[in-house]
Amino acid sequence: MKNTARHIEDFKIIYYRGIRDLELQGLNEINILTGNNNSGKTSVLELISSLRSPSSLSTWIKMCRLTRNGSYYKGIVNLFPANLKNLFIQYCCNAGYRSVDVTLDAEIRETRISENAVSEVNGSDFPISYASKDGYLDAKCIHIEVRTNSDAEIAYDLFDFQTRVPKEEAGQKIFPTEYVAPGAHLDGSIFLDEVMESPALYKDMMRILHEFDNSIMNITKSGNGTEYMVLSDKYDKAMPLGVYGDGMKKALLLLAAVVKAKDGILLLDEFETAIHTSAMNNIFAWILRSALKLSVQVFLTSHSLEAIDKVLKCAPDLQDKINLYTLYNKEEKNLVRKMSCAEAIKAQDDWGVELR
């Protein structure tokens, strides 16, 4: 692997969620993570994404997988392994030119907090109708201490009633990371401006669009700049991108994510979601080639043998840039099987080995 200052060679999780002592060694420029449910694939991506700013509380809150009305407090507590006596998270990585060691220590404390203090935490309009008669609330607080290498420790308090993330100074940024969740294309958050400003990238975008609809002629911003409009010879006027299928929106999201991750790390969780098998070869090949051109290290997770096979074979000239890691849980231990692309193809096609 050709190392760059922003790519990871080895990544080890000592404690995080259900993972204990899991190590990915000899990481390549493109890395596929597979394995059964609950083997830790998404958790690995989450921790790598935290390298963007591991000392920031908001970084960890983003990793909580919260529902719309989910509790920040419960989400943070669930990041810590349930089978440890103490609340503790630790991971480390080696990027050749430097190593990074991140630890989180936490303690849950019982406390009583005044109405004024609750208002300071959640805002002046926060109701405190469930406080005791003396104007105090019985609450739980998780006290979190974050340390990155030998940097000064940063501490946070998060209460079980808390509905607002506290303002904080920007934390130390270590690696540029871009994380794409399986359903990210569904919320309409696709930003193509940078793609549309580059003739080469715009041509790539049109090729991807034609994988889904050959009648598409152009894509532009609406007059008020709030949405993307697609011009096609099927319709008399430009149509909002939102009316098109999920597969096309997912492909455009991946295109934008690769560009945004330039010189950094791109994390694609269940990357094949919404993309039809007929479009996979060309789209996956574009992702791999573009990532290498833009110096992006890629991590992909998938349950799909078909999608994994497509990535392994879609660009034969890039196969030396691809590794496959299969994650296992066995007797409460986390194990990893590593294969090069060539080894994985031979194991699957010649020996009938299950790659997942």
Coordinates of C-alpha atoms in Angstrom, one line a residue:
M1 CA 0.0 0.0 0.0
K2 CA 1.2 3.5 -0.8
N3 CA 0.9 5.3 2.5
T4 CA -0.3 8.8 2.8
A5 CA -0.3 11.1 5.8
R6 CA -4.1 10.6 6.2
H7 CA -4.5 6.8 5.8
I8 CA -4.6 4.1 8.4
E9 CA -2.3 1.1 8.4
D10 CA -3.5 -0.7 11.5
F11 CA -6.6 -0.2 13.7
K12 CA -7.2 -1.9 17.0
I13 CA -10.3 -1.7 19.2
I14 CA -9.6 -2.6 22.8
Y15 CA -13.1 -1.9 24.2
Y16 CA -16.1 -0.5 22.4
R17 CA -19.8 -1.6 22.5
G18 CA -19.7 -5.4 22.1
I19 CA -16.1 -5.5 20.7
R20 CA -13.0 -6.5 22.7
D21 CA -9.5 -6.8 21.3
L22 CA -10.4 -6.6 17.6
E23 CA -7.5 -5.7 15.3
L24 CA -7.4 -4.9 11.6
Q25 CA -3.8 -5.2 10.4
G26 CA -2.2 -4.2 7.1
L27 CA -5.1 -2.1 5.9
N28 CA -5.2 -1.4 2.2
E29 CA -6.5 1.5 0.2
I30 CA -9.9 -0.2 -0.2
N31 CA -11.1 -2.4 2.7
I32 CA -14.2 -4.6 2.7
L33 CA -15.6 -5.6 6.1
T34 CA -18.1 -8.4 6.3
G35 CA -19.4 -10.9 8.8
N36 CA -22.6 -12.0 10.6
N37 CA -25.0 -9.6 12.3
N38 CA -23.5 -8.1 15.5
S39 CA -20.0 -9.0 14.5
G40 CA -19.0 -5.4 14.8
K41 CA -18.8 -4.0 11.2
T42 CA -20.7 -0.8 11.9
S43 CA -19.0 -0.3 15.2
V44 CA -15.6 -0.4 13.4
L45 CA -16.8 2.3 11.0
E46 CA -18.1 4.4 13.9
L47 CA -14.8 4.4 15.7
I48 CA -12.9 5.2 12.6
S49 CA -15.3 8.1 12.0
S50 CA -14.6 9.4 15.5
L51 CA -11.0 10.1 14.4
R52 CA -12.3 13.3 12.8
S53 CA -12.4 14.8 16.3
P54 CA -12.3 12.2 19.1
S55 CA -12.1 14.7 21.9
S56 CA -15.5 16.3 21.0
L57 CA -18.6 15.2 22.8
S58 CA -20.7 15.8 19.6
T59 CA -18.6 13.3 17.8
W60 CA -19.6 10.5 20.2
I61 CA -23.3 11.6 20.3
K62 CA -23.4 11.2 16.5
M63 CA -22.4 7.6 17.0
C64 CA -25.3 6.8 19.4
R65 CA -27.7 5.6 16.7
L66 CA -30.5 7.6 18.3
T67 CA -34.1 7.6 17.1
R68 CA -35.9 10.9 16.8
N69 CA -36.8 11.1 20.5
G70 CA -33.8 9.2 21.7
S71 CA -31.9 10.1 24.9
Y72 CA -28.4 11.4 24.6
Y73 CA -27.6 10.0 28.0
K74 CA -28.8 6.5 27.1
G75 CA -27.1 6.6 23.7
I76 CA -23.8 7.5 25.3
V77 CA -24.1 4.9 28.0
N78 CA -24.7 2.2 25.3
L79 CA -21.4 3.0 23.6
F80 CA -19.6 1.4 26.6
P81 CA -19.2 -2.4 26.8
A82 CA -22.0 -3.8 28.9
N83 CA -19.8 -6.6 30.4
L84 CA -17.2 -4.3 31.9
K85 CA -17.2 -3.3 35.6
N86 CA -16.1 0.2 34.6
L87 CA -17.3 2.3 31.7
F88 CA -14.3 2.3 29.4
I89 CA -13.6 2.7 25.7
Q90 CA -10.2 2.5 24.1
Y91 CA -8.9 2.2 20.6
C92 CA -5.7 3.0 18.7
C93 CA -4.5 3.2 15.2
N94 CA -1.2 3.5 13.3
A95 CA -0.9 5.7 10.2
G96 CA 2.8 5.3 9.6
Y97 CA 3.8 8.8 10.4
R98 CA 1.9 8.8 13.7
S99 CA 0.0 6.7 16.1
V100 CA -3.3 7.7 17.8
D101 CA -4.5 6.3 21.1
V102 CA -8.0 7.4 22.3
T103 CA -9.6 6.5 25.7
L104 CA -12.9 7.4 27.3
D105 CA -13.4 6.8 31.0
A106 CA -16.9 7.4 32.4
E107 CA -18.7 7.2 35.7
I108 CA -22.5 7.3 36.3
R109 CA -23.4 9.6 39.3
E110 CA -26.6 10.1 41.2
T111 CA -27.3 13.8 41.7
R112 CA -29.9 16.4 42.6
I113 CA -30.1 19.5 40.4
S114 CA -31.9 22.7 40.8
E115 CA -34.6 24.1 38.5
N116 CA -32.2 26.9 37.5
A117 CA -29.4 24.5 36.7
V118 CA -31.8 22.4 34.5
S119 CA -32.7 25.5 32.6
E120 CA -29.1 26.3 32.1
V121 CA -28.5 22.8 30.6
N122 CA -31.6 22.6 28.5
G123 CA -32.7 26.1 27.9
S124 CA -34.9 28.5 29.8
D125 CA -38.2 27.1 28.4
F126 CA -37.5 23.5 29.5
P127 CA -40.4 22.3 31.8
I128 CA -39.5 20.9 35.1
S129 CA -42.9 19.8 36.2
Y130 CA -41.6 16.5 37.5
A131 CA -39.2 18.1 40.0
S132 CA -39.7 17.5 43.7
K133 CA -41.5 20.0 45.8
D134 CA -38.3 21.8 46.9
G135 CA -37.5 22.7 43.3
Y136 CA -34.8 20.0 42.8
L137 CA -34.7 17.2 40.3
D138 CA -33.3 13.7 41.1
A139 CA -31.1 12.9 38.1
K140 CA -28.3 10.7 36.8
C141 CA -25.2 12.2 35.2
I142 CA -22.6 10.4 33.2
H143 CA -19.2 12.0 33.7
I144 CA -16.9 11.4 30.7
E145 CA -13.2 12.0 30.5
V146 CA -11.6 11.9 27.0
R147 CA -7.9 11.6 26.4
T148 CA -6.1 11.5 23.1
N149 CA -2.5 10.3 23.3
S150 CA -0.8 12.5 25.9
D151 CA -3.0 15.5 25.3
A152 CA -4.8 17.2 28.2
E153 CA -7.9 15.4 29.4
I154 CA -11.2 16.9 28.4
A155 CA -14.3 16.2 30.7
Y156 CA -18.0 16.4 30.0
D157 CA -21.1 15.9 32.0
L158 CA -24.3 14.6 30.4
F159 CA -27.6 14.3 32.3
D160 CA -30.4 11.8 31.8
F161 CA -32.9 14.7 31.2
Q162 CA -30.7 16.5 28.8
T163 CA -32.2 17.3 25.4
R164 CA -29.6 19.8 24.1
V165 CA -26.0 19.1 23.2
P166 CA -23.8 21.6 25.1
K167 CA -21.8 24.1 23.1
E168 CA -18.1 23.2 22.9
E169 CA -15.0 24.4 21.3
A170 CA -13.9 22.6 18.2
G171 CA -12.0 19.5 19.2
Q172 CA -8.6 18.4 17.7
K173 CA -9.1 17.1 14.2
I174 CA -6.9 14.1 13.5
F175 CA -8.2 12.5 10.2
P176 CA -10.8 13.9 7.7
T177 CA -13.5 11.3 7.7
E178 CA -16.8 11.0 5.8
Y179 CA -19.4 8.4 7.0
V180 CA -22.4 7.3 4.9
A181 CA -25.1 5.4 6.7
P182 CA -27.2 2.8 4.8
G183 CA -30.3 5.0 4.5
A184 CA -28.6 8.4 4.2
H185 CA -30.0 8.8 0.7
L186 CA -33.5 8.9 2.0
D187 CA -33.3 12.2 3.9
G188 CA -32.5 14.3 0.9
S189 CA -29.1 15.4 2.1
I190 CA -27.2 15.2 -1.1
F191 CA -24.8 18.0 -1.9
L192 CA -23.6 18.0 -5.5
D193 CA -22.3 21.6 -5.8
E194 CA -18.7 20.6 -5.7
V195 CA -19.3 18.0 -8.3
M196 CA -21.2 20.4 -10.6
E197 CA -18.3 22.9 -10.5
S198 CA -15.8 20.4 -12.0
P199 CA -16.2 19.4 -15.7
A200 CA -14.6 16.0 -15.1
L201 CA -16.7 15.2 -12.1
Y202 CA -19.8 16.5 -13.9
K203 CA -19.2 14.0 -16.7
D204 CA -18.8 11.3 -14.2
M205 CA -22.1 12.3 -12.6
M206 CA -23.9 12.1 -15.9
R207 CA -22.4 8.6 -16.6
I208 CA -23.8 7.5 -13.2
L209 CA -27.2 9.0 -13.9
H210 CA -27.4 7.2 -17.3
E211 CA -26.9 3.9 -15.4
F212 CA -30.4 4.6 -14.2
D213 CA -32.1 6.7 -16.9
N214 CA -30.6 7.3 -20.4
S215 CA -33.1 10.1 -21.0
I216 CA -31.4 12.4 -18.4
M217 CA -29.9 15.4 -20.1
N218 CA -28.8 17.8 -17.3
I219 CA -29.0 18.5 -13.6
T220 CA -29.0 22.0 -12.2
K221 CA -30.0 23.9 -9.0
S222 CA -33.5 25.3 -8.7
G223 CA -34.0 29.0 -9.1
N224 CA -34.1 29.5 -5.3
G225 CA -31.2 27.1 -4.9
T226 CA -33.0 24.8 -2.5
E227 CA -33.0 21.6 -4.5
Y228 CA -31.5 19.9 -7.5
M229 CA -33.6 19.7 -10.7
V230 CA -33.2 17.0 -13.4
L231 CA -33.8 17.8 -17.1
S232 CA -34.9 14.8 -19.1
D233 CA -36.4 14.3 -22.6
K234 CA -39.2 12.3 -20.9
Y235 CA -40.8 15.4 -19.4
D236 CA -41.7 18.9 -20.5
K237 CA -39.9 20.6 -17.6
A238 CA -37.1 19.8 -15.1
M239 CA -38.2 17.6 -12.3
P240 CA -36.9 17.6 -8.7
L241 CA -34.3 15.0 -7.9
G242 CA -36.5 13.8 -5.1
V243 CA -39.0 12.2 -7.5
Y244 CA -36.4 9.8 -8.9
G245 CA -35.7 6.4 -7.4
D246 CA -33.6 5.6 -4.3
G247 CA -30.9 3.8 -6.4
M248 CA -30.1 6.9 -8.4
K249 CA -30.1 9.1 -5.2
K250 CA -27.8 6.6 -3.4
A251 CA -25.4 6.6 -6.4
L252 CA -25.3 10.4 -6.4
L253 CA -24.8 10.4 -2.6
L254 CA -21.8 8.1 -3.0
L255 CA -20.4 10.3 -5.8
A256 CA -20.6 13.4 -3.5
A257 CA -19.2 11.5 -0.5
V258 CA -16.1 10.4 -2.5
V259 CA -15.4 14.0 -3.5
K260 CA -16.0 15.3 0.0
A261 CA -13.6 12.7 1.5
K262 CA -10.6 13.9 -0.6
D263 CA -7.3 13.2 1.1
G264 CA -9.1 11.4 3.9
I265 CA -11.2 8.4 4.8
L266 CA -14.6 7.3 3.4
L267 CA -16.8 5.0 5.4
L268 CA -19.7 3.3 3.6
D269 CA -22.0 1.2 5.8
E270 CA -23.9 -1.4 3.7
F271 CA -22.7 0.4 0.7
E272 CA -24.9 -1.5 -1.8
T273 CA -28.2 -0.5 -0.2
A274 CA -30.7 0.6 -2.9
I275 CA -28.4 0.0 -5.8
H276 CA -29.7 -2.6 -8.3
T277 CA -27.3 -5.4 -9.2
S278 CA -27.3 -4.3 -12.9
A279 CA -25.7 -1.0 -12.0
M280 CA -23.3 -2.2 -9.4
N281 CA -20.3 -3.0 -11.6
N282 CA -20.0 0.4 -13.2
I283 CA -20.8 2.4 -10.0
F284 CA -18.5 0.4 -7.7
A285 CA -15.7 0.6 -10.3
W286 CA -16.2 4.4 -10.4
I287 CA -16.1 4.6 -6.6
L288 CA -12.8 2.7 -6.4
R289 CA -11.1 4.5 -9.2
S290 CA -12.2 8.0 -8.0
A291 CA -11.2 7.2 -4.4
L292 CA -7.7 6.3 -5.5
K293 CA -7.4 9.5 -7.7
L294 CA -8.5 11.6 -4.8
S295 CA -6.3 9.9 -2.2
V296 CA -9.3 8.5 -0.3
Q297 CA -9.0 5.4 1.8
V298 CA -12.2 3.4 1.7
F299 CA -13.9 1.1 4.2
L300 CA -17.0 -0.7 3.0
T301 CA -19.3 -3.0 5.0
S302 CA -21.8 -5.5 3.5
H303 CA -23.8 -8.7 4.2
S304 CA -24.3 -9.3 0.5
L305 CA -22.2 -11.9 -1.2
E306 CA -23.2 -10.5 -4.5
A307 CA -22.2 -7.0 -3.7
I308 CA -18.8 -8.2 -2.2
D309 CA -18.2 -10.2 -5.4
K310 CA -18.9 -7.2 -7.5
V311 CA -16.4 -5.0 -5.6
L312 CA -13.7 -7.7 -5.8
K313 CA -14.1 -8.1 -9.5
C314 CA -15.4 -4.8 -10.9
A315 CA -11.9 -3.4 -11.6
P316 CA -9.3 -6.1 -12.1
D317 CA -6.5 -3.6 -12.4
L318 CA -7.2 -2.4 -8.8
Q319 CA -7.4 -5.8 -7.1
D320 CA -4.0 -5.3 -5.4
K321 CA -5.5 -2.3 -3.6
I322 CA -8.3 -4.3 -2.0
N323 CA -8.4 -6.3 1.2
L324 CA -11.3 -8.3 2.7
Y325 CA -11.8 -8.7 6.4
T326 CA -14.4 -11.1 7.8
L327 CA -15.3 -10.4 11.4
Y328 CA -16.4 -13.2 13.8
N329 CA -17.8 -13.5 17.3
K330 CA -16.8 -16.7 19.0
E331 CA -17.1 -17.4 22.7
E332 CA -17.2 -13.7 23.5
K333 CA -14.1 -13.1 21.5
N334 CA -13.7 -11.0 18.3
L335 CA -11.8 -12.6 15.5
V336 CA -10.8 -11.4 12.1
R337 CA -9.9 -13.3 8.9
K338 CA -7.9 -11.2 6.4
M339 CA -7.6 -11.9 2.7
S340 CA -6.2 -10.0 -0.2
C341 CA -8.6 -9.6 -3.1
A342 CA -6.9 -12.3 -5.1
E343 CA -7.0 -14.7 -2.1
A344 CA -10.7 -13.9 -1.6
I345 CA -11.7 -14.6 -5.2
K346 CA -9.7 -17.9 -5.3
A347 CA -11.2 -19.0 -2.0
Q348 CA -14.7 -18.3 -3.1
D349 CA -14.6 -19.4 -6.7
D350 CA -12.2 -22.3 -6.5
W351 CA -12.7 -23.6 -3.0
G352 CA -16.3 -22.6 -2.2
V353 CA -15.3 -20.7 0.9
E354 CA -18.0 -18.5 2.5
L355 CA -16.5 -15.0 2.6
R356 CA -19.0 -13.6 5.0

